[in-house]
XYZ file of N, CA and C in Angstrom:
795
model
N -8.617 -46.893 -44.479
C -8.558 -47.673 -45.711
C -7.026 -47.938 -46.231
N -6.260 -46.723 -46.015
C -4.949 -46.923 -46.436
C -4.190 -47.937 -45.525
N -4.400 -47.932 -44.235
C -3.758 -48.821 -43.239
C -4.118 -50.261 -43.462
N -5.375 -50.454 -43.992
C -5.829 -51.838 -44.399
C -5.133 -52.276 -45.504
N -4.896 -51.347 -46.604
C -4.275 -51.816 -47.823
C -2.913 -52.028 -47.504
N -2.103 -51.260 -46.641
C -0.794 -51.523 -46.431
C -0.621 -52.874 -45.766
N -1.515 -53.211 -44.681
C -1.446 -54.445 -44.045
C -1.550 -55.686 -44.897
N -2.338 -55.361 -46.120
C -2.320 -56.539 -47.033
C -1.123 -56.540 -47.968
N -0.611 -55.280 -48.359
C 0.621 -55.272 -49.156
C 1.842 -55.778 -48.406
N 2.042 -55.225 -47.259
C 3.265 -55.527 -46.477
C 3.683 -56.991 -46.328
N 2.774 -58.033 -46.109
C 3.252 -59.429 -46.118
C 3.833 -60.035 -47.596
N 3.077 -59.506 -48.662
C 3.284 -60.012 -49.850
C 4.602 -59.377 -50.263
N 4.894 -58.050 -49.897
C 6.169 -57.489 -50.253
C 7.165 -58.297 -49.392
N 6.920 -58.610 -48.264
C 7.947 -59.400 -47.468
C 8.194 -60.660 -48.176
N 7.089 -61.388 -48.713
C 7.426 -62.492 -49.387
C 8.201 -62.444 -50.513
N 7.936 -61.536 -51.389
C 8.698 -61.314 -52.689
C 10.113 -60.924 -52.396
N 10.258 -60.099 -51.281
C 11.671 -59.841 -50.952
C 12.473 -60.967 -50.409
N 11.845 -61.895 -49.794
C 12.511 -63.025 -49.172
C 12.959 -64.048 -50.462
N 12.000 -64.076 -51.419
C 12.332 -65.031 -52.638
C 13.436 -64.312 -53.256
N 13.418 -62.923 -53.468
C 14.395 -62.494 -54.400
C 15.664 -62.580 -53.513
N 15.755 -62.526 -52.249
C 17.056 -62.712 -51.510
C 17.540 -64.142 -51.880
N 16.703 -65.062 -51.840
C 16.929 -66.552 -52.139
C 17.461 -66.775 -53.589
N 16.752 -66.207 -54.593
C 17.083 -66.166 -55.984
C 18.570 -65.510 -56.272
N 18.545 -64.244 -55.843
C 19.663 -63.492 -56.186
C 21.008 -63.587 -55.342
N 20.726 -63.870 -54.013
C 21.944 -64.020 -53.166
C 22.283 -65.434 -52.869
N 21.178 -66.171 -52.514
C 21.435 -67.473 -52.179
C 22.103 -68.297 -53.032
N 21.815 -68.179 -54.308
C 22.391 -69.009 -55.433
C 23.793 -68.821 -55.460
N 24.533 -67.645 -54.868
C 25.827 -67.293 -54.912
C 26.616 -68.068 -53.745
N 25.885 -68.455 -52.759
C 26.302 -69.348 -51.678
C 26.451 -70.690 -51.911
N 27.854 -71.371 -51.767
C 28.080 -72.778 -51.915
C 26.974 -73.608 -51.330
N 26.480 -74.782 -52.006
C 25.525 -75.726 -51.592
C 26.006 -76.317 -50.273
N 24.957 -76.782 -49.603
C 25.116 -77.531 -48.303
C 24.833 -76.510 -47.112
N 25.638 -76.961 -45.988
C 25.034 -76.279 -44.721
C 25.289 -74.837 -44.778
N 26.421 -74.340 -45.466
C 26.619 -72.870 -45.335
C 25.396 -72.226 -46.075
N 24.748 -72.639 -47.111
C 23.583 -72.103 -47.832
C 22.477 -72.145 -46.834
N 22.480 -73.432 -46.294
C 21.155 -73.513 -45.309
C 21.429 -72.498 -44.059
N 22.488 -72.154 -43.587
C 22.625 -71.223 -42.532
C 22.281 -69.746 -43.037
N 22.526 -69.472 -44.273
C 21.982 -68.123 -44.773
C 20.506 -68.294 -45.077
N 19.860 -69.332 -45.013
C 18.498 -69.345 -45.279
C 17.609 -69.203 -43.952
N 18.214 -69.584 -42.749
C 17.677 -69.471 -41.445
C 16.494 -68.051 -41.464
N 17.153 -67.002 -41.741
C 16.337 -65.804 -41.568
C 15.102 -65.836 -42.442
N 15.060 -66.640 -43.644
C 13.832 -66.752 -44.473
C 12.952 -67.684 -43.676
N 13.370 -68.764 -43.097
C 12.627 -69.647 -42.310
C 11.788 -68.904 -41.236
N 12.595 -68.019 -40.649
C 11.737 -67.170 -39.757
C 10.700 -66.352 -40.242
N 11.082 -65.584 -41.212
C 10.071 -64.683 -41.729
C 8.724 -65.414 -42.434
N 9.180 -66.612 -43.134
C 7.940 -67.350 -43.447
C 7.124 -67.887 -42.277
N 7.672 -67.904 -41.134
C 6.930 -68.537 -39.907
C 5.977 -67.338 -39.336
N 6.301 -66.010 -39.599
C 5.502 -64.996 -39.172
C 4.474 -64.380 -40.149
N 4.661 -64.778 -41.375
C 3.832 -64.304 -42.355
C 2.267 -64.628 -42.078
N 1.996 -65.757 -41.663
C 0.466 -66.015 -41.441
C -0.151 -65.099 -40.293
N 0.689 -64.468 -39.604
C 0.090 -63.660 -38.373
C -0.355 -62.308 -38.771
N -0.011 -61.952 -40.155
C -0.475 -60.748 -40.709
C -1.922 -60.742 -41.021
N -2.513 -61.978 -41.028
C -3.979 -62.043 -41.453
C -4.763 -62.424 -40.386
N -6.004 -61.677 -40.013
C -6.936 -62.001 -39.119
C -7.846 -63.236 -39.273
N -7.921 -63.731 -40.466
C -8.747 -64.817 -40.927
C -8.112 -66.095 -40.618
N -8.889 -67.144 -40.061
C -8.260 -68.427 -39.643
C -8.021 -69.068 -41.194
N -8.983 -68.896 -42.034
C -8.831 -69.542 -43.195
C -7.284 -69.084 -44.131
N -7.202 -67.941 -44.024
C -6.084 -67.341 -44.719
C -4.730 -67.695 -43.981
N -4.831 -67.644 -42.585
C -3.778 -68.155 -41.775
C -3.407 -69.639 -41.992
N -4.228 -70.561 -42.216
C -4.184 -71.770 -42.569
C -3.603 -71.971 -44.039
N -4.115 -71.206 -44.842
C -3.511 -71.471 -46.327
C -2.092 -70.842 -46.375
N -1.861 -69.728 -45.886
C -0.458 -69.259 -45.852
C 0.568 -70.196 -45.106
N -0.045 -70.640 -43.969
C 1.021 -71.437 -43.223
C 1.247 -72.863 -43.939
N 0.288 -73.338 -44.779
C 0.610 -74.594 -45.553
C 1.501 -74.174 -46.569
N 1.148 -73.386 -47.427
C 1.769 -73.079 -48.684
C 3.210 -72.337 -48.520
N 3.219 -71.621 -47.490
C 4.460 -70.711 -47.301
C 5.377 -71.320 -46.119
N 4.824 -71.451 -44.939
C 5.489 -71.720 -43.960
C 6.003 -73.226 -43.914
N 5.283 -74.032 -44.616
C 5.717 -75.487 -44.646
C 6.169 -75.794 -46.161
N 5.264 -75.539 -47.158
C 5.873 -76.106 -48.590
C 6.850 -75.437 -48.934
N 6.670 -73.956 -49.021
C 7.931 -73.211 -49.589
C 9.198 -73.397 -48.908
N 8.975 -73.409 -47.428
C 10.165 -73.679 -46.655
C 10.877 -74.814 -47.072
N 10.217 -76.059 -47.342
C 10.571 -77.357 -47.524
C 11.436 -77.224 -48.953
N 10.717 -76.593 -49.831
C 11.351 -76.470 -51.137
C 12.753 -75.769 -51.052
N 12.734 -74.838 -50.355
C 14.175 -74.060 -50.109
C 15.197 -74.873 -49.311
N 14.602 -75.634 -48.482
C 15.502 -76.582 -47.897
C 16.175 -77.519 -48.815
N 15.412 -78.131 -49.580
C 15.896 -78.827 -50.777
C 16.734 -78.180 -51.604
N 16.393 -77.030 -51.851
C 17.343 -76.398 -52.803
C 18.731 -75.944 -52.284
N 18.941 -75.947 -51.065
C 20.168 -75.752 -50.150
C 21.001 -76.936 -50.682
N 20.523 -78.069 -50.900
C 21.285 -79.193 -51.408
C 21.062 -79.745 -52.840
N 20.843 -78.795 -53.580
C 20.518 -78.946 -55.108
C 19.683 -80.046 -55.414
N 18.422 -80.020 -54.662
C 17.488 -80.941 -54.975
C 16.053 -80.380 -55.055
N 15.108 -81.142 -55.366
C 13.690 -80.295 -55.368
C 13.365 -79.707 -56.593
N 12.184 -79.144 -56.804
C 11.676 -78.470 -57.975
C 12.434 -77.091 -58.384
N 12.858 -76.438 -57.246
C 13.589 -75.028 -57.567
C 14.794 -75.032 -58.403
N 15.476 -76.253 -58.364
C 16.590 -76.214 -59.114
C 16.389 -76.149 -60.742
N 15.233 -76.488 -61.018
C 14.893 -76.551 -62.529
C 14.356 -75.052 -62.822
N 14.475 -74.010 -61.946
C 13.949 -72.522 -62.353
C 14.899 -71.968 -63.105
N 14.416 -71.274 -64.262
C 15.511 -70.556 -65.199
C 15.546 -69.032 -64.880
N 14.423 -68.579 -64.188
C 14.413 -67.145 -63.955
C 13.690 -66.915 -62.586
N 13.615 -65.607 -62.294
C 12.987 -65.346 -60.927
C 11.576 -65.408 -60.939
N 10.887 -65.364 -62.054
C 9.393 -65.593 -62.277
C 9.206 -67.081 -61.973
N 10.081 -67.887 -62.583
C 10.174 -69.327 -62.217
C 10.041 -69.536 -60.783
N 11.087 -68.991 -60.132
C 11.422 -69.129 -58.662
C 10.133 -68.811 -57.923
N 9.549 -67.755 -58.177
C 8.364 -67.334 -57.300
C 7.294 -68.315 -57.674
N 6.740 -68.693 -58.753
C 5.611 -69.761 -59.145
C 5.869 -70.809 -58.387
N 7.210 -71.326 -58.638
C 7.391 -72.760 -58.165
C 7.466 -72.788 -56.643
N 7.943 -71.754 -56.017
C 8.196 -71.630 -54.665
C 6.757 -71.606 -53.815
N 5.789 -70.838 -54.423
C 4.559 -70.703 -53.642
C 3.358 -71.334 -54.204
N 3.524 -71.890 -55.281
C 2.290 -72.322 -55.902
C 2.316 -73.853 -56.303
N 1.297 -74.677 -56.153
C 1.341 -76.025 -56.377
C 1.541 -76.298 -57.981
N 2.777 -75.931 -58.411
C 2.961 -76.069 -59.880
C 4.410 -76.664 -59.909
N 4.816 -77.186 -61.127
C 6.067 -77.496 -61.615
C 6.372 -77.204 -62.984
N 7.743 -77.039 -63.272
C 7.896 -76.855 -64.774
C 7.892 -77.968 -65.465
N 7.209 -77.852 -66.803
C 6.966 -79.029 -67.680
C 8.259 -79.589 -68.094
N 8.272 -80.837 -68.283
C 9.531 -81.612 -68.733
C 9.796 -81.085 -70.204
N 8.655 -81.047 -71.024
C 8.782 -80.581 -72.353
C 7.795 -79.323 -72.463
N 8.224 -78.016 -72.293
C 7.548 -76.935 -72.226
C 6.887 -76.918 -73.840
N 5.580 -76.492 -73.829
C 5.033 -76.049 -75.127
C 5.837 -74.806 -75.715
N 5.397 -74.615 -77.049
C 5.856 -73.575 -77.680
C 5.216 -72.159 -77.610
N 4.110 -72.330 -76.735
C 3.389 -71.085 -76.618
C 4.266 -69.933 -75.997
N 4.004 -68.786 -76.205
C 4.873 -67.646 -75.893
C 4.284 -67.211 -74.435
N 3.184 -67.611 -73.935
C 2.859 -67.315 -72.616
C 3.754 -67.950 -71.462
N 4.232 -67.120 -70.625
C 5.088 -67.562 -69.709
C 4.654 -68.740 -68.832
N 3.066 -68.774 -68.641
C 2.346 -69.840 -67.861
C 2.316 -71.068 -68.733
N 2.820 -71.066 -69.886
C 2.758 -72.382 -70.658
C 3.812 -73.148 -70.371
N 4.978 -72.585 -69.631
C 5.746 -73.523 -69.303
C 5.581 -74.336 -67.955
N 4.537 -74.085 -67.259
C 4.222 -74.725 -65.933
C 2.878 -75.571 -66.161
N 2.905 -76.534 -65.312
C 1.599 -77.503 -65.071
C 1.493 -77.720 -63.693
N 0.121 -77.733 -63.277
C -0.216 -77.965 -61.854
C 0.094 -79.280 -61.324
N 0.360 -79.247 -59.984
C 0.696 -80.579 -59.366
C -0.678 -81.204 -58.959
N -0.857 -82.327 -59.144
C -2.053 -82.976 -58.819
C -2.148 -83.140 -57.345
N -3.145 -82.522 -56.721
C -3.525 -82.636 -55.192
C -4.059 -83.896 -54.720
N -5.101 -84.215 -55.227
C -5.809 -85.348 -54.959
C -6.129 -86.414 -56.239
N -6.092 -87.571 -55.812
C -6.275 -88.623 -56.818
C -7.333 -89.495 -56.556
N -8.653 -88.992 -56.396
C -9.744 -89.952 -56.001
C -9.507 -90.776 -54.711
N -9.244 -90.178 -53.511
C -8.900 -90.859 -52.396
C -10.034 -91.898 -51.883
N -11.310 -91.709 -52.278
C -12.220 -92.481 -51.811
C -12.261 -93.844 -52.445
N -11.290 -94.094 -53.476
C -11.130 -95.323 -53.948
C -9.826 -96.044 -53.478
N -9.146 -95.630 -52.323
C -8.052 -96.270 -51.813
C -8.246 -97.550 -51.334
N -7.546 -98.547 -51.607
C -7.746 -99.795 -51.143
C -6.721 -100.201 -49.963
N -5.870 -99.269 -49.511
C -5.130 -99.403 -48.362
C -4.680 -98.247 -47.948
N -4.101 -98.219 -46.622
C -3.710 -96.976 -46.146
C -2.471 -96.547 -46.797
N -1.687 -97.308 -47.364
C -0.485 -96.883 -48.126
C -0.957 -96.143 -49.511
N -1.997 -96.858 -50.172
C -2.446 -96.267 -51.291
C -3.150 -94.844 -50.885
N -3.834 -94.610 -49.770
C -4.505 -93.540 -49.368
C -3.445 -92.391 -49.270
N -2.467 -92.647 -48.389
C -1.578 -91.695 -48.027
C -0.476 -91.313 -48.891
N -0.025 -92.513 -49.600
C 1.018 -92.317 -50.565
C 0.806 -92.002 -51.962
N -0.524 -92.194 -52.463
C -0.758 -91.873 -53.903
C -2.076 -91.229 -54.157
N -2.844 -90.925 -53.084
C -4.157 -90.408 -53.491
C -4.521 -89.131 -52.566
N -4.063 -88.916 -51.432
C -4.415 -87.839 -50.588
C -3.303 -86.754 -50.535
N -3.486 -85.614 -50.871
C -2.631 -84.365 -50.697
C -1.272 -84.810 -51.277
N -1.092 -85.291 -52.548
C 0.008 -85.762 -53.021
C 1.091 -84.512 -53.089
N 0.688 -83.373 -52.974
C 1.693 -82.124 -53.009
C 2.507 -82.391 -51.616
N 1.824 -82.453 -50.560
C 2.570 -82.627 -49.277
C 3.333 -83.975 -49.270
N 2.629 -85.014 -49.741
C 3.368 -86.240 -49.768
C 4.557 -86.227 -50.377
N 4.657 -85.533 -51.497
C 5.973 -85.594 -52.439
C 6.968 -84.803 -51.660
N 6.611 -83.651 -50.991
C 7.532 -83.021 -50.147
C 8.114 -83.651 -49.043
N 7.355 -84.449 -48.372
C 7.618 -85.316 -47.099
C 8.739 -86.313 -47.622
N 8.359 -86.915 -48.715
C 9.142 -87.986 -49.322
C 10.517 -87.655 -49.559
N 10.657 -86.266 -50.109
C 11.952 -85.775 -50.267
C 12.797 -85.313 -49.233
N 11.970 -84.677 -48.250
C 12.776 -83.980 -47.241
C 12.798 -84.933 -45.950
N 11.871 -85.922 -45.753
C 12.044 -86.855 -44.599
C 12.182 -88.297 -44.798
N 11.401 -88.742 -45.923
C 11.429 -90.344 -45.877
C 12.687 -90.799 -46.657
N 13.161 -90.090 -47.762
C 14.455 -90.509 -48.395
C 15.662 -90.443 -47.572
N 15.850 -89.212 -46.953
C 17.047 -89.174 -46.131
C 16.931 -90.060 -44.913
N 15.938 -90.272 -44.244
C 15.760 -91.277 -43.194
C 16.165 -92.628 -43.602
N 15.446 -93.038 -44.844
C 15.462 -94.354 -45.237
C 16.932 -94.768 -45.661
N 17.566 -93.597 -46.423
C 19.117 -93.859 -46.647
C 19.980 -93.941 -45.529
N 19.721 -93.177 -44.439
C 20.585 -93.184 -43.243
C 20.521 -94.391 -42.626
N 19.272 -94.947 -42.452
C 18.951 -96.243 -41.666
C 19.305 -97.621 -42.304
N 19.334 -97.528 -43.638
C 19.415 -98.835 -44.473
C 20.584 -99.598 -44.048
N 21.799 -98.844 -43.794
C 22.927 -99.649 -43.541
C 22.997 -100.171 -42.105
N 22.114 -99.494 -41.252
C 22.144 -99.749 -39.858
C 21.134 -100.907 -39.412
N 19.861 -100.919 -40.076
C 18.895 -101.867 -39.577
C 18.590 -102.563 -40.699
N 18.950 -102.527 -42.123
C 18.453 -103.092 -43.114
C 17.494 -102.357 -44.037
N 17.116 -102.858 -45.231
C 16.419 -102.290 -46.095
C 14.988 -102.040 -45.719
N 14.307 -103.200 -45.369
C 12.828 -103.217 -45.094
C 12.563 -102.536 -43.722
N 13.350 -102.707 -42.553
C 13.075 -102.133 -41.382
C 13.257 -100.573 -41.665
N 14.245 -100.073 -42.463
C 14.597 -98.514 -42.799
C 13.404 -98.039 -43.546
N 12.722 -98.868 -44.222
C 11.471 -98.462 -45.099
C 10.468 -98.020 -44.070
N 10.111 -98.941 -43.172
C 9.043 -98.905 -42.316
C 9.343 -97.742 -41.421
N 10.615 -97.758 -40.761
C 10.975 -96.521 -39.883
C 10.914 -95.228 -40.524
N 11.145 -95.156 -41.851
C 11.212 -93.881 -42.594
C 9.747 -93.470 -42.731
N 8.799 -94.431 -43.028
C 7.464 -94.226 -43.272
C 6.838 -93.555 -42.084
N 7.129 -94.180 -40.820
C 6.634 -93.715 -39.552
C 7.031 -92.391 -39.341
N 8.447 -92.208 -39.501
C 9.032 -90.926 -39.097
C 8.345 -89.756 -40.161
N 8.117 -90.143 -41.162
C 7.508 -89.064 -42.331
C 6.042 -88.799 -41.661
N 5.343 -89.787 -41.295
C 3.864 -89.285 -40.869
C 3.989 -88.404 -39.397
N 4.970 -89.043 -38.611
C 5.139 -88.172 -37.397
C 5.579 -86.820 -37.634
N 6.331 -86.501 -38.665
C 6.722 -85.133 -38.931
C 5.596 -84.385 -39.664
N 4.772 -85.241 -40.346
C 3.593 -84.676 -40.857
C 2.585 -84.297 -39.912
N 2.451 -84.859 -38.808
C 1.542 -84.642 -37.701
C 2.154 -83.316 -36.941
N 3.378 -83.221 -36.850
C 3.995 -81.970 -36.125
C 3.632 -80.744 -36.972
N 3.825 -80.931 -38.407
C 3.652 -79.855 -39.208
C 2.284 -79.491 -39.283
N 1.377 -80.324 -39.057
C -0.081 -80.118 -39.123
C -0.519 -79.452 -37.744
N 0.215 -79.750 -36.587
C 0.063 -79.122 -35.311
C 0.441 -77.641 -35.559
N 1.429 -77.442 -36.288
C 1.907 -76.016 -36.677
C 0.731 -75.349 -37.420
N 0.093 -76.049 -38.438
C -1.000 -75.309 -39.140
C -2.196 -75.057 -38.281
N -2.515 -75.855 -37.193
C -3.668 -75.716 -36.252
C -3.299 -74.668 -35.272
N -2.056 -74.576 -35.082
C -1.497 -73.410 -34.100
C -1.776 -72.044 -34.754
N -1.677 -71.981 -35.930
C -2.045 -70.715 -36.708
C -3.434 -70.422 -36.631
N -4.210 -71.590 -37.041
C -5.625 -71.458 -37.138
C -6.387 -71.131 -35.881
N -5.788 -71.731 -34.793
C -6.390 -71.365 -33.563
C -5.858 -70.298 -32.901
N -5.056 -69.362 -33.394
C -4.711 -68.018 -32.943
C -3.503 -68.500 -31.844
N -2.618 -69.620 -32.142
C -1.490 -69.716 -31.163
C -1.986 -70.498 -29.958
N -3.153 -71.128 -30.017
C -3.535 -71.998 -28.799
C -2.694 -73.076 -28.595
N -2.318 -73.465 -27.384
C -1.267 -74.483 -27.114
C -1.709 -75.795 -27.722
N -0.818 -76.556 -28.334
C -1.191 -77.794 -28.911
C -1.634 -78.842 -28.028
N -2.619 -79.715 -28.384
C -3.053 -80.800 -27.632
C -2.273 -82.207 -28.082
N -1.703 -82.085 -29.221
C -1.048 -83.196 -29.854
C -1.938 -84.263 -30.440
N -3.132 -83.964 -30.452
C -3.985 -85.052 -31.003
C -3.800 -85.139 -32.313
N -3.388 -84.073 -33.066
C -3.178 -84.056 -34.641
C -2.027 -84.955 -34.841
N -0.903 -84.930 -34.061
C 0.196 -85.716 -34.162
C -0.190 -87.102 -34.030
N -0.833 -87.427 -32.993
C -1.183 -88.755 -32.791
C -2.007 -89.336 -33.898
N -2.864 -88.396 -34.579
C -3.492 -89.039 -35.770
C -2.555 -89.483 -36.815
N -1.523 -88.785 -37.025
C -0.566 -89.127 -38.174
C 0.240 -90.263 -37.618
N 0.729 -90.323 -36.573
C 1.577 -91.425 -35.860
C 0.673 -92.685 -35.972
N -0.503 -92.621 -35.666
C -1.330 -93.790 -35.713
C -1.527 -94.093 -37.055
N -1.564 -93.408 -38.078
C -1.728 -93.668 -39.483
C -0.415 -94.456 -39.849
N 0.747 -94.057 -39.486
C 2.131 -94.639 -39.757
C 2.073 -95.986 -39.171
N 1.817 -96.198 -37.853
C 1.842 -97.496 -37.353
C 0.818 -98.365 -37.915
N -0.392 -97.735 -38.293
C -1.475 -98.834 -38.883
C -0.914 -99.154 -40.160
N -0.044 -98.320 -41.109
C 0.235 -98.770 -42.335
C 1.325 -99.868 -42.149
N 2.203 -99.629 -41.220
C 3.223 -100.896 -40.914
C 2.486 -102.196 -40.521
N 1.342 -101.973 -39.688
C 0.592 -103.249 -39.319
C -0.003 -103.753 -40.682
N -0.764 -102.915 -41.276
C -1.269 -103.359 -42.706
C -0.339 -104.101 -43.509
N 0.653 -103.515 -43.689
C 1.588 -104.351 -44.518
C 2.048 -105.617 -44.152
N 2.252 -105.666 -42.834
C 2.562 -107.152 -42.205
C 1.442 -108.136 -42.407
N 0.230 -107.520 -42.134
C -1.088 -108.322 -42.196
C -1.344 -108.824 -43.641
N -1.083 -107.889 -44.647
C -1.243 -108.395 -45.994
C -0.337 -109.421 -46.467
N 0.981 -109.364 -45.809
C 2.041 -110.306 -46.240
C 1.627 -111.622 -45.622
N 1.039 -111.536 -44.304
C 0.635 -112.911 -43.701
C -0.708 -113.363 -44.384
N -1.568 -112.512 -44.826
C -2.683 -113.044 -45.598
C -2.319 -113.600 -46.897
N -1.343 -113.154 -47.597
C -0.928 -113.776 -48.751
C -0.341 -115.250 -48.479
N 0.414 -115.401 -47.497
C 0.995 -116.565 -47.259
C -0.162 -117.607 -47.086
N -1.430 -117.360 -46.517
C -2.492 -118.167 -46.274
C -3.176 -118.319 -47.621
N -2.890 -117.596 -48.549
C -3.575 -117.759 -49.899
C -5.095 -117.196 -49.835
N -5.320 -116.371 -48.836
C -6.439 -115.591 -48.804
C -6.546 -114.309 -49.675
N -7.687 -113.805 -49.948
C -7.807 -112.663 -50.664
C -8.944 -111.744 -50.022
N -8.826 -110.386 -50.240
C -9.787 -109.554 -49.836
C -10.507 -108.812 -50.717
N -11.877 -108.707 -51.101
C -12.487 -108.143 -52.092
C -12.057 -106.708 -52.231
N -11.828 -106.047 -53.357
C -11.458 -104.657 -53.507
C -12.524 -103.578 -52.794
N -13.776 -103.924 -52.848
C -14.718 -103.044 -52.254
C -14.587 -103.277 -50.612
N -14.289 -104.415 -50.148
C -14.037 -104.482 -48.696
C -12.876 -103.626 -48.380
N -11.645 -103.801 -49.019
C -10.676 -102.885 -48.973
C -10.784 -101.503 -48.767
N -11.637 -101.076 -49.753
C -12.026 -99.517 -49.791
C -12.820 -99.155 -48.588
N -13.738 -100.071 -48.223
C -14.715 -99.586 -46.845
C -13.818 -99.779 -45.762
N -12.985 -100.537 -45.553
C -12.040 -100.492 -44.311
C -11.182 -99.498 -44.357
N -10.523 -99.132 -45.474
C -9.516 -97.986 -45.579
C -10.131 -96.790 -45.179
N -11.230 -96.579 -46.006
C -11.890 -95.079 -45.860
C -12.538 -95.051 -44.531
N -13.208 -96.095 -44.028
C -13.816 -95.987 -42.818
C -12.810 -95.686 -41.441
N -11.790 -96.391 -41.654
C -10.662 -96.173 -40.687
C -10.167 -94.715 -40.704
N -10.002 -94.291 -41.908
C -9.329 -92.828 -42.010
C -10.495 -91.758 -41.637
N -11.824 -92.056 -41.852
C -12.759 -91.126 -41.479
C -12.891 -91.021 -40.080
N -12.946 -92.243 -39.366
C -13.267 -92.159 -37.965
C -12.045 -91.555 -37.230
N -10.895 -91.985 -37.537
C -9.647 -91.340 -36.855
C -9.553 -89.996 -37.103
N -9.842 -89.653 -38.493
C -9.928 -87.929 -38.851
C -10.714 -87.242 -37.880
N -12.172 -87.787 -37.795
C -13.002 -87.110 -36.888
C -12.747 -87.038 -35.617
N -12.119 -88.116 -34.991
C -11.694 -88.232 -33.545
C -10.677 -87.290 -33.280
N -9.540 -87.300 -33.895
C -8.303 -86.719 -33.688
C -7.934 -85.174 -34.365
N -8.883 -85.054 -35.503
C -8.521 -83.936 -36.170
C -9.783 -82.737 -36.080
N -10.951 -83.403 -36.509
C -11.987 -82.579 -36.560
C -12.536 -81.941 -35.278
N -12.407 -82.974 -34.106
C -13.146 -82.350 -32.831
C -12.133 -81.408 -32.300
N -10.823 -81.662 -32.319
C -9.856 -80.627 -31.657
C -10.056 -79.199 -32.401
N -10.312 -79.200 -33.785
C -10.400 -77.866 -34.470
C -11.828 -77.336 -33.992
N -12.739 -77.864 -33.977
C -14.193 -77.331 -33.526
C -14.162 -76.951 -32.166
N -13.156 -77.631 -31.299
C -13.086 -77.286 -29.941
C -12.455 -75.976 -29.562
N -11.276 -75.836 -30.368
C -10.326 -74.844 -30.055
C -10.424 -73.797 -31.240
N -10.978 -73.847 -32.217
C -10.755 -72.981 -33.337
C -11.447 -71.670 -33.100
N -10.871 -70.640 -33.547
C -11.569 -69.360 -33.690
C -11.357 -68.808 -35.117
N -12.378 -67.857 -35.586
C -12.221 -67.390 -36.893
C -11.347 -66.335 -36.940
N -11.186 -65.583 -35.981
C -10.288 -64.373 -36.045
C -9.448 -64.095 -34.742
N -8.420 -63.437 -34.766
C -7.764 -63.248 -33.586
C -6.748 -61.992 -33.758
N -6.380 -61.421 -32.611
C -5.589 -60.197 -32.821
C -4.416 -60.592 -33.072
N -3.789 -60.216 -34.305
C -2.349 -60.666 -34.874
C -1.373 -59.437 -34.658
């Protein structure tokens, strides 16, 4: 019993110690590459935290919220960006790092510490999406979408704009964001399936979504030049149907084929 309790306490103690290092020491390091270098050990620790748990569900949750999202927030923090720059104390830093929450723009007068926070909306009726851009950009897992927008899309778009122009840079940044999302989802399934070698079907799913979104945007522009319109209900059926079919083909089947509920960690 004591050993089991220690196995549960240990990873959370490691998580809190890591966040304490970031808040009390990392903030004293100059912004930029130097702060990023001091953050590398934390990225490693966050990458091993899910292995403390034998449950596939817990490994999946921890790898999403800690290995991916919290690491991304800390990466943005290195360059004075992202939600962590608004934290006023260590409790703020813990809550915003590991939970889908943000500090309210105008905190309430409540004495409760939690009164300063508000949850980040995860989903916004994705079954009503009228396009792939609407589905992935505004309705499905907005928490991850916002992080990808800040860590991948904006830097890529800004870097490419002067090279290829505004519109091509936007399209390439979109595709790049979804490919990175695919690789990160491969990481999640790597934890869920006990370290099984990736088949890259998950990455192909997101790459396909990105390419389809670029094709969809070009098609919609062409349709407008013809003066044609598509009924909103038809747009919803086509969008959701495409996502469901490709999701089942490239995400559900690999997990069912390779997944295991527990493994020796």
